[in-house]
Coordinates of C-alpha atoms in Angstrom, one line a residue:
M1441 CA 105.8 86.5 82.0
K1442 CA 102.2 85.8 83.8
L1443 CA 99.6 87.1 85.7
Y1444 CA 97.5 84.4 86.4
I1445 CA 94.6 84.6 88.1
Q1446 CA 92.2 82.7 89.7
D1447 CA 87.8 83.2 90.6
L1448 CA 88.9 86.6 92.2
N1449 CA 85.8 87.5 94.4
F1450 CA 85.1 90.8 95.6
S1451 CA 82.4 93.2 97.6
Y1452 CA 81.8 95.6 100.0
D1453 CA 79.0 95.5 102.5
N1454 CA 76.1 96.7 100.3
G1455 CA 76.5 93.8 97.2
L1456 CA 78.7 93.1 95.4
I1457 CA 81.5 94.2 93.1
F1458 CA 82.5 91.4 90.6
N1459 CA 82.5 87.4 90.3
N1460 CA 84.6 84.5 89.7
Q1461 CA 87.0 86.5 87.5
T1462 CA 89.4 84.7 86.1
H1463 CA 91.9 85.0 83.7
T1464 CA 95.3 84.5 82.3
L1465 CA 97.3 88.3 81.2
S1466 CA 100.4 87.9 78.9
S1467 CA 103.5 90.1 78.9
N1468 CA 104.0 92.4 75.0
R1469 CA 100.5 92.5 75.4
I1470 CA 98.0 95.9 76.2
T1471 CA 94.9 94.0 79.0
L1472 CA 92.0 96.6 78.5
L1473 CA 89.6 96.5 82.1
L1474 CA 86.4 97.8 80.9
G1475 CA 83.7 98.9 82.9
Q1476 CA 80.8 102.2 83.7
N1477 CA 80.9 103.9 87.1
G1478 CA 80.5 101.3 90.1
S1479 CA 81.6 98.2 88.1
G1480 CA 84.9 97.1 89.9
K1481 CA 87.8 98.4 87.8
S1482 CA 89.6 100.8 90.3
T1483 CA 89.4 97.8 93.1
F1484 CA 90.6 95.6 90.5
L1485 CA 93.2 97.2 89.9
K1486 CA 94.3 97.9 94.1
I1487 CA 93.6 94.0 94.7
I1488 CA 96.3 93.2 92.9
A1489 CA 98.7 96.0 93.5
G1490 CA 98.3 94.5 97.0
L1491 CA 96.4 98.1 98.4
E1492 CA 92.7 96.0 98.8
K1493 CA 92.1 92.2 99.7
P1494 CA 89.8 89.8 97.3
N1495 CA 87.2 88.1 99.4
S1496 CA 88.1 85.1 97.6
G1497 CA 90.7 83.7 94.6
S1498 CA 94.2 84.0 94.0
I1499 CA 96.4 85.9 92.4
K1500 CA 100.2 84.1 91.4
L1501 CA 102.9 85.9 89.0
R1502 CA 105.3 82.9 87.2
D1503 CA 108.5 84.0 84.4
N1504 CA 108.3 82.0 80.6
N1505 CA 109.9 78.3 82.9
D1506 CA 106.7 79.1 84.3
K1507 CA 108.7 79.4 88.0
S1508 CA 106.7 81.8 90.7
L1509 CA 107.8 85.6 91.3
K1510 CA 107.1 87.3 93.8
F1511 CA 105.8 91.2 92.0
N1512 CA 104.6 93.2 95.3
G1513 CA 107.7 94.6 94.8
N1514 CA 107.9 94.9 91.4
I1515 CA 104.7 96.8 90.2
S1516 CA 104.3 100.6 89.7
Y1517 CA 100.5 101.6 90.5
L1518 CA 98.8 105.0 89.0
G1519 CA 95.4 105.2 91.4
H1520 CA 92.8 108.9 90.6
K1521 CA 94.8 109.9 94.0
L1522 CA 98.7 110.5 91.6
A1523 CA 101.0 110.0 94.6
L1524 CA 102.2 113.8 93.9
K1525 CA 104.2 116.0 96.2
E1526 CA 101.6 119.0 95.7
E1527 CA 103.9 121.3 98.3
L1528 CA 106.9 121.0 96.2
T1529 CA 107.7 122.0 92.3
V1530 CA 107.9 120.3 88.6
Q1531 CA 111.5 119.8 88.6
E1532 CA 111.4 118.8 92.4
N1533 CA 109.1 115.4 92.4
I1534 CA 111.0 114.5 89.7
K1535 CA 114.2 114.2 91.4
F1536 CA 112.6 113.8 94.7
W1537 CA 112.1 110.1 92.0
H1538 CA 114.8 109.5 90.6
N1539 CA 117.1 109.1 94.7
F1540 CA 113.7 106.7 95.4
Y1541 CA 113.9 104.4 92.7
G1542 CA 118.0 105.0 91.8
K1543 CA 116.9 105.5 87.9
D1544 CA 118.0 107.6 85.3
L1545 CA 116.6 110.8 84.9
L1546 CA 114.2 110.2 81.0
A1547 CA 114.7 112.8 78.8
R1548 CA 113.6 112.8 76.2
E1549 CA 109.5 112.2 77.1
F1550 CA 109.9 114.9 79.9
E1551 CA 110.2 116.9 76.7
E1552 CA 107.8 115.0 74.7
L1553 CA 105.4 115.2 77.8
G1554 CA 106.1 119.1 78.4
L1555 CA 106.8 118.9 81.6
D1556 CA 110.2 120.3 80.7
K1557 CA 107.7 123.9 80.4
L1558 CA 106.4 123.5 83.3
S1559 CA 109.3 122.2 85.9
S1560 CA 109.5 125.9 88.5
M1561 CA 105.9 125.2 88.9
I1562 CA 104.2 124.2 91.4
V1563 CA 102.0 121.1 91.6
S1564 CA 100.0 122.4 93.4
N1565 CA 98.3 124.9 90.9
L1566 CA 99.3 122.3 87.8
S1567 CA 95.8 121.5 86.1
A1568 CA 94.4 118.2 86.2
G1569 CA 96.6 117.0 83.0
Q1570 CA 100.2 118.8 83.7
K1571 CA 99.4 116.6 87.3
K1572 CA 98.7 113.4 84.9
K1573 CA 101.4 113.9 82.8
L1574 CA 103.8 114.4 86.1
A1575 CA 102.5 111.1 87.3
L1576 CA 102.8 108.9 84.1
Y1577 CA 105.8 110.4 84.0
R1578 CA 106.7 108.6 87.1
I1579 CA 106.3 106.2 85.9
L1580 CA 108.1 105.1 83.5
M1581 CA 110.9 106.1 86.0
S1582 CA 110.3 103.1 88.2
N1583 CA 110.9 101.1 85.1
K1584 CA 109.1 98.1 86.9
D1585 CA 108.3 94.8 85.2
I1586 CA 103.7 94.9 85.9
W1587 CA 102.1 98.6 84.7
L1588 CA 99.1 99.9 87.1
L1589 CA 97.4 101.8 85.0
D1590 CA 93.8 103.6 86.9
E1591 CA 92.2 105.3 83.4
P1592 CA 95.6 106.5 82.1
F1593 CA 94.1 108.8 79.1
S1594 CA 91.8 111.0 81.1
N1595 CA 92.6 114.8 80.6
L1596 CA 95.2 114.6 78.7
D1597 CA 95.3 116.7 75.6
K1598 CA 95.5 115.2 72.3
K1599 CA 99.1 115.2 72.1
A1600 CA 100.6 113.8 75.1
Y1601 CA 97.6 111.0 74.3
G1602 CA 98.9 110.0 71.2
Y1603 CA 102.1 110.2 72.9
L1604 CA 100.7 107.9 75.6
R1605 CA 100.1 105.3 73.7
E1606 CA 102.7 104.8 71.2
L1607 CA 105.0 104.8 74.4
L1608 CA 102.6 101.3 76.0
L1609 CA 102.9 100.7 72.3
M1610 CA 106.8 99.9 72.7
R1611 CA 107.4 99.5 76.1
L1612 CA 106.1 96.3 75.4
N1613 CA 108.5 94.4 74.1
N1614 CA 110.5 94.7 77.6
D1615 CA 108.4 92.1 78.6
R1616 CA 106.4 93.9 80.7
I1617 CA 102.5 93.3 81.6
I1618 CA 100.4 96.7 81.7
I1619 CA 97.3 96.2 82.6
I1620 CA 94.9 99.8 81.6
T1621 CA 91.7 100.2 83.2
S1622 CA 88.3 102.5 80.8
H1623 CA 84.9 102.9 80.4
S1624 CA 85.2 102.8 76.8
K1625 CA 87.0 100.9 74.6
L1626 CA 91.2 102.2 73.2
D1627 CA 93.0 102.7 70.1
L1628 CA 95.6 99.6 70.9
V1629 CA 96.7 96.7 69.2
D1630 CA 97.0 94.0 70.6
K1631 CA 95.5 94.1 74.0
M1632 CA 93.4 91.6 76.4
I1633 CA 90.0 93.2 77.1
I1634 CA 88.1 92.1 79.8
N1635 CA 85.5 93.7 80.6
L1636 CA 83.0 93.5 83.9
D1637 CA 80.0 94.6 83.1
V1638 CA 79.6 92.1 81.1
D1639 CA 81.4 89.6 83.9
L1640 CA 79.3 90.2 86.8

């Protein structure tokens, strides 16, 4: 499976964010989107997710036989807003996602992320790192083919950081496209790097 990004341009009223972005992103390989604040990393992901419209350019998804695929319904997006139900407990959030996605609960991931110790807590009382772990669990449960993760490693403790790193590498084996944003290079093998600071 491949995601073809052709001549993507985006600007706000106060100026150009990025232009002429052309890339072919392959499954079974992590794409690392680098750039400083204001370089357009988050906007780039939102365009792929269908949450923003580019000024020009196209995005197409094709399978390994070069057949065109629809991808808007097959995307899991993790932005700065984590899409958590703050008034509910951790367990109630997970039950909601279980019913919404129709997917089985992930017992091992639940424990590895330390959510088993937080299950009865109201989400609004969690730390930033704990909320990030819960949001990542949602991505795992959704089991979509395209993962768009905006700064997924931020606010994680050392154990969760290492576990997420290994988990992403394992999940690549399922013909999945994973795009991650970061301010700096991450220790991830077999990755493609798009540097918006350089490309602009």
